[in-house]
Coordinates of C-alpha atoms in Angstrom, one line a residue:
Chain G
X1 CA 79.0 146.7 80.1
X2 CA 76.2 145.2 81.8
X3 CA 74.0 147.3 83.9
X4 CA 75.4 146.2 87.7
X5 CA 72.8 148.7 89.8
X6 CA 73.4 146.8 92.8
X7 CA 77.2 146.8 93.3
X8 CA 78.5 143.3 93.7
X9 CA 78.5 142.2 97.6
X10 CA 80.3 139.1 98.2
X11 CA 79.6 135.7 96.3
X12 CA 77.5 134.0 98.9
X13 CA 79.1 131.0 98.0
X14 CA 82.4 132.4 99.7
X15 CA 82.7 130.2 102.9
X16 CA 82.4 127.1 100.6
X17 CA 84.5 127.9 98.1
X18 CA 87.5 128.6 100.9
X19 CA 87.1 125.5 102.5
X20 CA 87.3 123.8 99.0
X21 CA 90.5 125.5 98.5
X22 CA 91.9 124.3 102.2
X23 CA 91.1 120.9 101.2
X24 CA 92.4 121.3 97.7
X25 CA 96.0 122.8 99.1
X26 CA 95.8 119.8 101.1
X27 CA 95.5 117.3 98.8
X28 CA 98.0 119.3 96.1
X29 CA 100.5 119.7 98.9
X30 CA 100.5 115.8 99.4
X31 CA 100.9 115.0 95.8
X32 CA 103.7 117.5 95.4
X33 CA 105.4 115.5 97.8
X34 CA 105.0 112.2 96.6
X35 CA 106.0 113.4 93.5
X36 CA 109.0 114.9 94.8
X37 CA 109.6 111.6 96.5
X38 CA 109.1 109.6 93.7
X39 CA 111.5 111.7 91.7
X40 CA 114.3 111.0 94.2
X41 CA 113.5 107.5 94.4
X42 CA 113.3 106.8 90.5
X43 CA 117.4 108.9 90.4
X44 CA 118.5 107.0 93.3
X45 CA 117.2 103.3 91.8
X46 CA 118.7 104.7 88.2
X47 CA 122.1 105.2 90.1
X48 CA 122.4 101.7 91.5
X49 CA 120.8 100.3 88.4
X50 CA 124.2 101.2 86.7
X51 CA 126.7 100.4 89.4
X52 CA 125.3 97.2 89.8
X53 CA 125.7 96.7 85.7
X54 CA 129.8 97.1 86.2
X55 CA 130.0 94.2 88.5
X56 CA 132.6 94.9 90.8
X57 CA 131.4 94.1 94.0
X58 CA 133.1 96.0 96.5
X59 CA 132.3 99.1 94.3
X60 CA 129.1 98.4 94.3
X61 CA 128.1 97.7 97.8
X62 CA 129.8 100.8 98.9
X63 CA 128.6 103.2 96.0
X64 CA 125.0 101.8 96.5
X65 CA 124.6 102.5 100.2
X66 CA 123.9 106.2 99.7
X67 CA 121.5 105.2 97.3
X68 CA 119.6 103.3 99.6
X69 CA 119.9 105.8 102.5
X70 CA 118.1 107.8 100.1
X71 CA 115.6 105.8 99.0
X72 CA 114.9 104.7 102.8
X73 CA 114.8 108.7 103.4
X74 CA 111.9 109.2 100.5
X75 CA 109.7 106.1 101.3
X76 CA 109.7 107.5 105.1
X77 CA 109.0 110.9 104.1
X78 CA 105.8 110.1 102.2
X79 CA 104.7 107.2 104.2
X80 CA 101.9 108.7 106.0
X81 CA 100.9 110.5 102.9
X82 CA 99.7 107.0 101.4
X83 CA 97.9 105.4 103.9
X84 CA 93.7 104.4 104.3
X85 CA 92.0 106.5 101.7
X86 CA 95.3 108.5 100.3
X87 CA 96.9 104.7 99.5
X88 CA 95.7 104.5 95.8
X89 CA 95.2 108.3 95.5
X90 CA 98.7 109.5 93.9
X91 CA 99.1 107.4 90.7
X92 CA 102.6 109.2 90.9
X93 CA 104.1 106.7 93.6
X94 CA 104.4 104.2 90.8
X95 CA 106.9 105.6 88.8
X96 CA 109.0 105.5 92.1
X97 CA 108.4 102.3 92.8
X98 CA 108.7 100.6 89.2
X99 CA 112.4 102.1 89.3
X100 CA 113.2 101.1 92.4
X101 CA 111.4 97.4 91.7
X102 CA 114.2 97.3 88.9
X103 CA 116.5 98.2 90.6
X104 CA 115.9 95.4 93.5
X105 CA 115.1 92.6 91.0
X106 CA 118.6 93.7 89.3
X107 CA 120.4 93.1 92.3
X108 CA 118.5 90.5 93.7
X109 CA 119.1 88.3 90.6
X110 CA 122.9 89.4 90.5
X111 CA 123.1 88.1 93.9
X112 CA 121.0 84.8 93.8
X113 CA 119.9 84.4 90.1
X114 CA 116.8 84.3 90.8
X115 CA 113.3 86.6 90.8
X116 CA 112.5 88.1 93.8
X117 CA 109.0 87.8 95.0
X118 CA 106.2 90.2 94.8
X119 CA 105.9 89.4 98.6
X120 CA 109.8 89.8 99.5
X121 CA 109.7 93.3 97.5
X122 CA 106.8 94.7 99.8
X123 CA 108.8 93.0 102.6
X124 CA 112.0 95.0 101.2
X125 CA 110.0 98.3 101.3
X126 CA 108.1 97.6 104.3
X127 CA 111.8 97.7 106.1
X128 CA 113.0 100.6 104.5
X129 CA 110.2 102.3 106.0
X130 CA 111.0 101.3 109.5
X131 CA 108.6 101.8 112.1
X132 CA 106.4 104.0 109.9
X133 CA 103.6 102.6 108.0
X134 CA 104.6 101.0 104.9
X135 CA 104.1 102.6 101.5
X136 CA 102.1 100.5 99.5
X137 CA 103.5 98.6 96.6
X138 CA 100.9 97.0 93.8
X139 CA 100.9 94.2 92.0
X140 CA 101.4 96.5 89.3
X141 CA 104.3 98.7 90.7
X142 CA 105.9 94.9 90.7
X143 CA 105.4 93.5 87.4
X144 CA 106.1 96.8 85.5
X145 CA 109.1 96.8 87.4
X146 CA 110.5 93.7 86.5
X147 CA 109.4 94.5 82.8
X148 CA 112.5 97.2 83.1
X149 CA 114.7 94.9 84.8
X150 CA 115.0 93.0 81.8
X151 CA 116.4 95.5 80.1
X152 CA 118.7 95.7 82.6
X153 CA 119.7 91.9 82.3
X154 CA 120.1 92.1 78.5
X155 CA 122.3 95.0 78.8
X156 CA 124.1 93.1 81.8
X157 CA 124.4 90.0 79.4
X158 CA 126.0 92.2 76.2
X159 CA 128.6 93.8 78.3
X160 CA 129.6 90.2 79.5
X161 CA 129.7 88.8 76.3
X162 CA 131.7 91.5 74.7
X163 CA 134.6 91.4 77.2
X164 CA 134.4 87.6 78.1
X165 CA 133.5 85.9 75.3
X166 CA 130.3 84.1 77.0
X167 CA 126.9 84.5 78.6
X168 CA 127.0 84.6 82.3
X169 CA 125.9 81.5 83.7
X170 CA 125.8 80.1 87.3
X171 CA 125.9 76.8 88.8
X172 CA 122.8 75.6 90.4
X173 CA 125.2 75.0 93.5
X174 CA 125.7 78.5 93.4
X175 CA 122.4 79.9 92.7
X176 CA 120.9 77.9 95.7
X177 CA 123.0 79.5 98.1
X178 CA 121.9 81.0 101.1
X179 CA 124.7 83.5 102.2
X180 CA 124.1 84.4 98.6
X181 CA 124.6 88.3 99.1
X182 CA 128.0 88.2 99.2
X183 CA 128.1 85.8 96.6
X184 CA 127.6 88.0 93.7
X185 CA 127.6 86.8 90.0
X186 CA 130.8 86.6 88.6
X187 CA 131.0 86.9 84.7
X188 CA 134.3 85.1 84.5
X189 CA 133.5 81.9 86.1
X190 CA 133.4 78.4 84.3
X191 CA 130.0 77.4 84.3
X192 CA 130.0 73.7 85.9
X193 CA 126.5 71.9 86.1
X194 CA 123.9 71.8 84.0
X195 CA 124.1 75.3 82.2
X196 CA 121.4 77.9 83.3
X197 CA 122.9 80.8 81.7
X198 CA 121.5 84.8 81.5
X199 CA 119.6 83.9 78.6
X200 CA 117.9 81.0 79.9
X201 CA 116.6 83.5 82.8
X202 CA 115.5 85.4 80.2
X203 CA 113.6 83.2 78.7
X204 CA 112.0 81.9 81.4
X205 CA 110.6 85.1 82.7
X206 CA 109.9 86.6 79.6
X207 CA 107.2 83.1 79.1
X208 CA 105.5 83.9 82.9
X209 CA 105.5 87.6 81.7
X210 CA 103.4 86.8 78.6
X211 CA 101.3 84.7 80.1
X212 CA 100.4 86.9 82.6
X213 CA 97.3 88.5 82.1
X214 CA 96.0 91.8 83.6
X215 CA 92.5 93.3 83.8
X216 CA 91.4 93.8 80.2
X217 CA 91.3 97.5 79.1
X218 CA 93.3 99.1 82.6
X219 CA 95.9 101.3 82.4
X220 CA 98.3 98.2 83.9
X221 CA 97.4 96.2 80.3
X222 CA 98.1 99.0 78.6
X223 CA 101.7 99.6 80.7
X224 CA 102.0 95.8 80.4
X225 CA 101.5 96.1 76.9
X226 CA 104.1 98.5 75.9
X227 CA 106.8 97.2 78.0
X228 CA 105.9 93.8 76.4
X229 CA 107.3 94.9 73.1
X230 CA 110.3 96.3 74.5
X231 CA 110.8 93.3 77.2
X232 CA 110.3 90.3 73.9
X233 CA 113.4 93.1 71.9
X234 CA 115.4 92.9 74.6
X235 CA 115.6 89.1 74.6
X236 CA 115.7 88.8 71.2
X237 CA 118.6 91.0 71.1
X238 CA 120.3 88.6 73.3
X239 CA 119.4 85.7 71.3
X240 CA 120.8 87.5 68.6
X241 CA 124.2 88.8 70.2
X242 CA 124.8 84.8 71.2
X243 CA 124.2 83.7 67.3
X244 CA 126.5 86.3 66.1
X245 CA 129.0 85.2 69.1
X246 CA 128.5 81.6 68.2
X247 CA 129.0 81.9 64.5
X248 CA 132.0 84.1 64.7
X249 CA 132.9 83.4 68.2
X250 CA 136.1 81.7 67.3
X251 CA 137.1 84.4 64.5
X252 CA 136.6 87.3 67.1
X253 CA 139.1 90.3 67.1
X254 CA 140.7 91.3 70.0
X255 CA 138.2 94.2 71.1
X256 CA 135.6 92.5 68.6
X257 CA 131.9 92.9 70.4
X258 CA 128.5 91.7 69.3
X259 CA 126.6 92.9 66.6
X260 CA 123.7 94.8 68.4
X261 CA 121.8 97.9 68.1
X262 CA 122.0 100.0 70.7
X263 CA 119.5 102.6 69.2
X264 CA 116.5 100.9 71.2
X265 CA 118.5 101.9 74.3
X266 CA 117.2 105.2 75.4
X267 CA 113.3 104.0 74.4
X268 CA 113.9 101.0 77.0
X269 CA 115.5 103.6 79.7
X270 CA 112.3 105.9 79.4
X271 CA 110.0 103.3 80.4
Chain D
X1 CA 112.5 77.4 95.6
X2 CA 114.3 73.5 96.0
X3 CA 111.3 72.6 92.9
X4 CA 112.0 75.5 91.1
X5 CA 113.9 74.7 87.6
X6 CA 114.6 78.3 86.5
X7 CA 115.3 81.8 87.4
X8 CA 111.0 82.3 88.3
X9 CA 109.5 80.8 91.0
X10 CA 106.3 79.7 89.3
X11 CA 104.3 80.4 92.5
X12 CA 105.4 83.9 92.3
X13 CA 103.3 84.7 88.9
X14 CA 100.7 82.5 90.5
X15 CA 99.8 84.2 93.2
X16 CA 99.9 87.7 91.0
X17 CA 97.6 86.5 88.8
X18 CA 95.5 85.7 91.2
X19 CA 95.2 89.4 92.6
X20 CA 94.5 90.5 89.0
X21 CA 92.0 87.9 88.3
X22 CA 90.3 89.3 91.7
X23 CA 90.1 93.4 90.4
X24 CA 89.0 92.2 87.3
X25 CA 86.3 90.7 89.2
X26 CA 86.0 93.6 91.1
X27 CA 86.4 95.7 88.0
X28 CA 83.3 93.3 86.3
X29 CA 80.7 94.3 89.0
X30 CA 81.4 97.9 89.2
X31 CA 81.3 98.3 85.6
X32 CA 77.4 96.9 85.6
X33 CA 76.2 99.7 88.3
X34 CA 78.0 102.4 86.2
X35 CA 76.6 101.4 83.4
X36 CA 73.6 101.7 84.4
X37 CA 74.0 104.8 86.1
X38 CA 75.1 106.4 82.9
X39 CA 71.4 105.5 81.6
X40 CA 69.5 107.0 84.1
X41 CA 71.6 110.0 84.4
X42 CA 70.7 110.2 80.3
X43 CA 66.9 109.8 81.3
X44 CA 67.3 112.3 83.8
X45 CA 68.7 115.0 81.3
X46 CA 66.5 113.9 78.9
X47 CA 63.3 115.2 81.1
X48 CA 65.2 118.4 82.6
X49 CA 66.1 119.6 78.6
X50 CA 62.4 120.5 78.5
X51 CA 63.1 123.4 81.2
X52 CA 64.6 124.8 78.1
X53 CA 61.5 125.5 76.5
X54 CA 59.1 125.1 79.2
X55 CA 57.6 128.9 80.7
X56 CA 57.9 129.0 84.5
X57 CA 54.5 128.7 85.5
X58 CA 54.7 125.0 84.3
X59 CA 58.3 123.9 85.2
X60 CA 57.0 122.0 87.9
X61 CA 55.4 119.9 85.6
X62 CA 59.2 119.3 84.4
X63 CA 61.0 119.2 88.1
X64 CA 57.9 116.5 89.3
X65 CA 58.7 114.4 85.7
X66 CA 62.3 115.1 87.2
X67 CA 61.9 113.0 90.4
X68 CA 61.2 109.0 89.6
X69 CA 64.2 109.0 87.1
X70 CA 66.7 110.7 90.1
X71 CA 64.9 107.9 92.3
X72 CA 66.3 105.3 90.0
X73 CA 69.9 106.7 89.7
X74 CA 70.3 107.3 94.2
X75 CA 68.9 103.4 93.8
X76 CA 71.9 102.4 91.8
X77 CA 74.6 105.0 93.4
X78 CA 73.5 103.2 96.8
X79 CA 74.4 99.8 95.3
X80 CA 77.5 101.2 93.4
X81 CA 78.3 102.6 96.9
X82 CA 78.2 99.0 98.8
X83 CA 80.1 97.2 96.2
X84 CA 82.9 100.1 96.4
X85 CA 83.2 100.8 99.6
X86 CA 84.6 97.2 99.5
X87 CA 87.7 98.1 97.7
X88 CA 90.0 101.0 98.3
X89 CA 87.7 103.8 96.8
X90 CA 90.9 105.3 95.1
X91 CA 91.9 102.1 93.2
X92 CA 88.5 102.5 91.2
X93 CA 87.2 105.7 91.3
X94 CA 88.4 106.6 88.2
X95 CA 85.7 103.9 87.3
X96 CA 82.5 105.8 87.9
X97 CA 84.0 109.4 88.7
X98 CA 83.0 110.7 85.2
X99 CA 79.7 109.4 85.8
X100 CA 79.3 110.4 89.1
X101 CA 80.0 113.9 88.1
X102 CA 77.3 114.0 85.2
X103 CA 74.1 112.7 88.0
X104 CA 75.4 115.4 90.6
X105 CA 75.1 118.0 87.5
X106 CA 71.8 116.9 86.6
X107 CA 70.6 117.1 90.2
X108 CA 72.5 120.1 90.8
X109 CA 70.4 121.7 87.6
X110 CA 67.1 120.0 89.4
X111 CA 67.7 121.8 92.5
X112 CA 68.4 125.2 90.6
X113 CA 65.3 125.0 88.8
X114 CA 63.3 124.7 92.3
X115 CA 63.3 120.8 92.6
X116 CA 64.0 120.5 96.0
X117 CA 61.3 123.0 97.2
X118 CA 59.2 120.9 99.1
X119 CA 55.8 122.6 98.6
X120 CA 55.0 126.2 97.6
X121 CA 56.2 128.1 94.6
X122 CA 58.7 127.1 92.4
X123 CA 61.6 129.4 92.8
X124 CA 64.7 129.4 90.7
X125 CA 68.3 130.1 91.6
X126 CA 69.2 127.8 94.3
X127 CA 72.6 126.3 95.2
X128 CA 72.5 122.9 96.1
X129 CA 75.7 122.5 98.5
X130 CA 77.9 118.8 98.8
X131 CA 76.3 118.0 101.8
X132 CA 72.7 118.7 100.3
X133 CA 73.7 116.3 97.2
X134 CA 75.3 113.5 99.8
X135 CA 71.7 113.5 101.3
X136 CA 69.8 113.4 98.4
X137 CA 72.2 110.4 97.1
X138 CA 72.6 108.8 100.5
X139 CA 76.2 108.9 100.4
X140 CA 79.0 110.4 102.0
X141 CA 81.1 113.5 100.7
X142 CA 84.7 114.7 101.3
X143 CA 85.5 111.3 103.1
X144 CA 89.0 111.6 104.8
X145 CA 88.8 109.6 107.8
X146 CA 88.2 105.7 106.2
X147 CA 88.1 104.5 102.7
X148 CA 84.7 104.2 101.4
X149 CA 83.1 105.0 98.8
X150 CA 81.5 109.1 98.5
X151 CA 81.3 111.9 96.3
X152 CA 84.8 114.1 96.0
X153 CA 85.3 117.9 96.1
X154 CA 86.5 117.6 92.7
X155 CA 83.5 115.9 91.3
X156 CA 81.5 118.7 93.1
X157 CA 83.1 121.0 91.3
X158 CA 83.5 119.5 87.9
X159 CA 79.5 119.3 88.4
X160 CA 79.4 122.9 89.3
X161 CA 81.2 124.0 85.9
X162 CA 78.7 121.5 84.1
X163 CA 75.8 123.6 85.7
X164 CA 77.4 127.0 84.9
X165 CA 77.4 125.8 80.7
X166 CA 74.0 124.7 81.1
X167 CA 72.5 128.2 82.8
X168 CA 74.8 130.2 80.1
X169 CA 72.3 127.9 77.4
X170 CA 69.2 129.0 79.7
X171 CA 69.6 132.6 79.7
X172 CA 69.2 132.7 76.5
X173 CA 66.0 130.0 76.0
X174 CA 64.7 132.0 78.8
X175 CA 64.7 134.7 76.6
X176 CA 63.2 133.1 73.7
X177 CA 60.5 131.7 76.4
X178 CA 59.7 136.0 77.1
X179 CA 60.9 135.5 80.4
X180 CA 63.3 138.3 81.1
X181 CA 64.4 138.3 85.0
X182 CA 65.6 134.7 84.8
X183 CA 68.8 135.8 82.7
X184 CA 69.8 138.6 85.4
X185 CA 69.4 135.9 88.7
X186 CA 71.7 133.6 86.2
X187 CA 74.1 136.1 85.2
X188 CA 74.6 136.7 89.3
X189 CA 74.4 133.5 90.1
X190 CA 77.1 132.2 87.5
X191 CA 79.5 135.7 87.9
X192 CA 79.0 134.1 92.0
X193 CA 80.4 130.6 91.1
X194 CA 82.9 132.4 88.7
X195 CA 84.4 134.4 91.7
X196 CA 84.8 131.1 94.2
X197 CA 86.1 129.1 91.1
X198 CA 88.6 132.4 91.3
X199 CA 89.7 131.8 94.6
X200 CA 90.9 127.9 94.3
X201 CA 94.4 127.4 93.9
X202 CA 93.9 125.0 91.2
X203 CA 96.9 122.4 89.5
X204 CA 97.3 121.9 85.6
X205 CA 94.9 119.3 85.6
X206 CA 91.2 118.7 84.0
X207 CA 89.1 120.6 86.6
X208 CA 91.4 123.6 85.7
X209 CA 91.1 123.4 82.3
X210 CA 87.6 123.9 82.5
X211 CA 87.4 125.9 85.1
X212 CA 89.5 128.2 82.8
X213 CA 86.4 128.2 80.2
X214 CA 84.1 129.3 83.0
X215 CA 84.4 132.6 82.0
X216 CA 83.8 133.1 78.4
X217 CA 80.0 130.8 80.0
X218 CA 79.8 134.2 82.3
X219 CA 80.6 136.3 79.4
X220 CA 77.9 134.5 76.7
X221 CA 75.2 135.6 80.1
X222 CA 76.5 139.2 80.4
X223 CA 76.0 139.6 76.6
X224 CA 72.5 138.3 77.2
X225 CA 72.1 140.8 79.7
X226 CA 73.9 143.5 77.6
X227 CA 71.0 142.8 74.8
X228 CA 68.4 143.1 77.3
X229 CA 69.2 146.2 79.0
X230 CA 70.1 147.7 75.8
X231 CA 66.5 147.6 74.4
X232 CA 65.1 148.5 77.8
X233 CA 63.9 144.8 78.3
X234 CA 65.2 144.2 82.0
X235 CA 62.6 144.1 84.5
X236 CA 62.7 146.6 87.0
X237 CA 64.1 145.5 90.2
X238 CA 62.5 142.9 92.5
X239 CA 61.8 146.1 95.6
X240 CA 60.1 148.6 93.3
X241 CA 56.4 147.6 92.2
X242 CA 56.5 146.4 88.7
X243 CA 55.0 149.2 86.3

């Protein structure tokens, strides 16, 4: 259409535009991994998410350990992908590590009853990586982890309720325990002490969750926020399940379980 | 964990609110430089818009205005630059990337109009590169090796699209202005962004999405072209003595 005269030689802007594209294969090559990677990790911490909900022990330690190998396998493989300048690059590591944060805090809590630490977590990941550099777990990764975890417990606390009768509850004796990974919550115990049952857990960390503030107007208050709403249902729907148990309780049917919707369920998964 | 009454060790959301408490700190500070950065980039733009209806023979009138507001805005990238090298550059960027990508436009548009010709005759048509813009803003580009703060590829290139829609406007106001060669040195200049742009392998991400508009910009040139040549307006070329 337009008059070209002079055929077209080369753009002069030729060299630079191929070493852009080096660099940008680079880069895209590095996030295609880590998403990869983060894929993997998120499947794998889904799988022992539900073995550890059925609460049989031996199952779950041997089920699990293929879930870890391959969780070790994926941190390892991207490790020296998120190091120095790369570290906060790949927004995609998170949704890796929020699954896999649920996943610890799950078993964690099954095993002690209580929260593990931001600083044990990065410790926990730090040794799954072995002797390569650690893959960096935020603040963020952490919190919005344990925001899913709670889902997690409520679900954990129905299921006990439905085919026991009670909340799960464990003796301070027990929850103070050191050897406490082979001492693994058991649903069907009598409670002794003082009660601290599922639901008190829950309460307690759903009060440090709201109080917890993050940078106004980031993406984490946003997350936070969102999760929020779906951590505060999840309790409630405890709360709930233990009214309808304690009204009823003695009346129950053989096979009777709590009055809960389960309709939320797939909203709290997606998370 | 002996004082500990409940499932939460309280130290545990101590201690993380403490971390947030420091980026939003962080967060705070940057947010001033950026700010301000947004402003002068506006005040730049503001004086280059007159190239639009300014004839050549004056645009260094325009391109000297130019210079004291691109002072202000390397003063404030240098101080956005030493508050964020402090903090992993990724962890903010998002921050001031926007921004950062509007200034390198306007200088990039600057140095096409014959800005950084030191001396002698204004001449249109040239390509700033990265390293040229790192100079002229005292900061690194395409770190890799540490973590500080510089300008990315990918802001380059946003800015280079930015400068593309912003020629496409000038061929025609160059037109309006009676100045008919400036729309043919655009139309090859753009068509020679257009085919690097071709060449990246880019993702499904912003850059590619406009990047993908790039060439309806060349197209909007060609047709000013098209109009010229088709009422025998284009100058004859540069080698043959104008008639």
């Amino acid at each position: 259409m337009a008059h070209t005269k002079n055929q077209q030689p080369a753009s002069p802007f030729m060299p630079m535009f191929e070493a852009f594209r080096t660099e940008l294969d680079e880069h895209h090559d590095r996030r295609e991994r880590i998403v990869k990677a983060s894929r993997d990790i998120t499947a794998a911490s889904k799988k022992m998410v539900r073995t550890l909900g059925t609460a049989l022990p031996h199952f779950v330690e041997k089920s699990n350990a293929q879930y870890w190998k391959t969780i070790e396998t994926q941190f390892q493989s991207i490790s020296s992908d998120v190091q120095g300048l790369n570290a906060y690059r790949y927004p995609q590591l998170t949704w890796g590590n929020q699954e896999f944060m649920e996943a610890l805090s799950f078993q964690h809590y099954l095993e002690t009853q209580t929260l593990i630490s931001y600083d044990d977590s990065k410790a926990r990941v730090a040794a799954l990586c072995g002797d390569q550099p650690t893959v960096p777990l935020t603040p963020e990764d952490y919190v919005l982890g344990i925001y899913d975890m709670i889902g997690e417990l409520m679900r954990f606390s129905i299921t006990a309720m439905a085919t026991t009768g009670k909340l799960p509850a464990a003796s301070p004796k027990r929850s103070q325990a050191d050897e406490a990974s082979t001492d693994k919550m058991d649903v069907d115990e009598q409670s002794t002490g003082p009660p601290r049952n599922v639901l008190d857990d829950l309460r307690d960390i759903r009060l440090r969750l709201e109080m917890f503030e993050p940078s106004q107007g980031s993406k984490f208050a946003h997350d936070a926020e969102k999760k929020g709403e779906v951590m505060r249902e999840c309790v409630n729907k405890v709360e709930n399940a233990l009214y309808s148990l304690t009204v009823r309780g003695k009346e129950r049917p053989k096979g009777w379980s709590p009055d809960v919707r389960e309709d939320r369920r797939t909203e709290v998964q997606s998370y | 964990m002996a004082a500990q009454s409940g499932m939460v060790d309280p130290a545990i959301f101590q201690d993380l609110q403490a971390r947030t408490d420091e980026d939003t700190a962080v967060r705070d500070e940057l947010k001033e430089f950026v700010q301000t950065l947004e402003k002068q980039t506006r005040n730049i733009l503001f004086v280059l818009s007159r190239a639009h209806s300014t004839p050549a023979a004056k645009l260094h009138e325009v391109l000297k205005a130019a210079e004291s507001p691109i002072d202000d805005a390397v003063a404030t990238v240098s101080k956005l630059s030493d508050a964020a090298s402090k903090v992993p550059y990724y962890k903010f960027n998002q921050m001031w990337s926007r921004q950062m990508q509007d200034l390198v436009f306007t200088i990039l548009f600057w140095g096409w109009l014959g800005g950084k010709n030191e001396g002698g005759e204004i001449k249109n048509g040239r390509l700033l590169t990265i390293e040229e813009l790192g100079q002229l803003l005292k900061i690194p580009v395409n770190l890799k090796d540490r973590d500080a703060f510089h300008l990315t590829i990918e802001e380059y290139l946003h800015a280079l699209i930015s400068l593309v829609e912003e020629l496409a406007r000038l061929a025609r106001n160059s037109v309006t202005l009676g100045d008919y060669a400036r729309p043919l040195l655009i139309n090859q200049f753009v068509k020679d962004l257009l085919a690097g742009f071709q060449i990246l392998n880019l993702k499904n991400d912003a850059l590619r999405r406009r990047s993908d508009g790039l060439k309806y910009k060349v197209k909007d040139v060609e047709d000013v072209v098209y109009d010229l040549s088709l009422r025998n307006l284009v100058p004859k070329k540069e080698e043959t003595m104008q008639e």
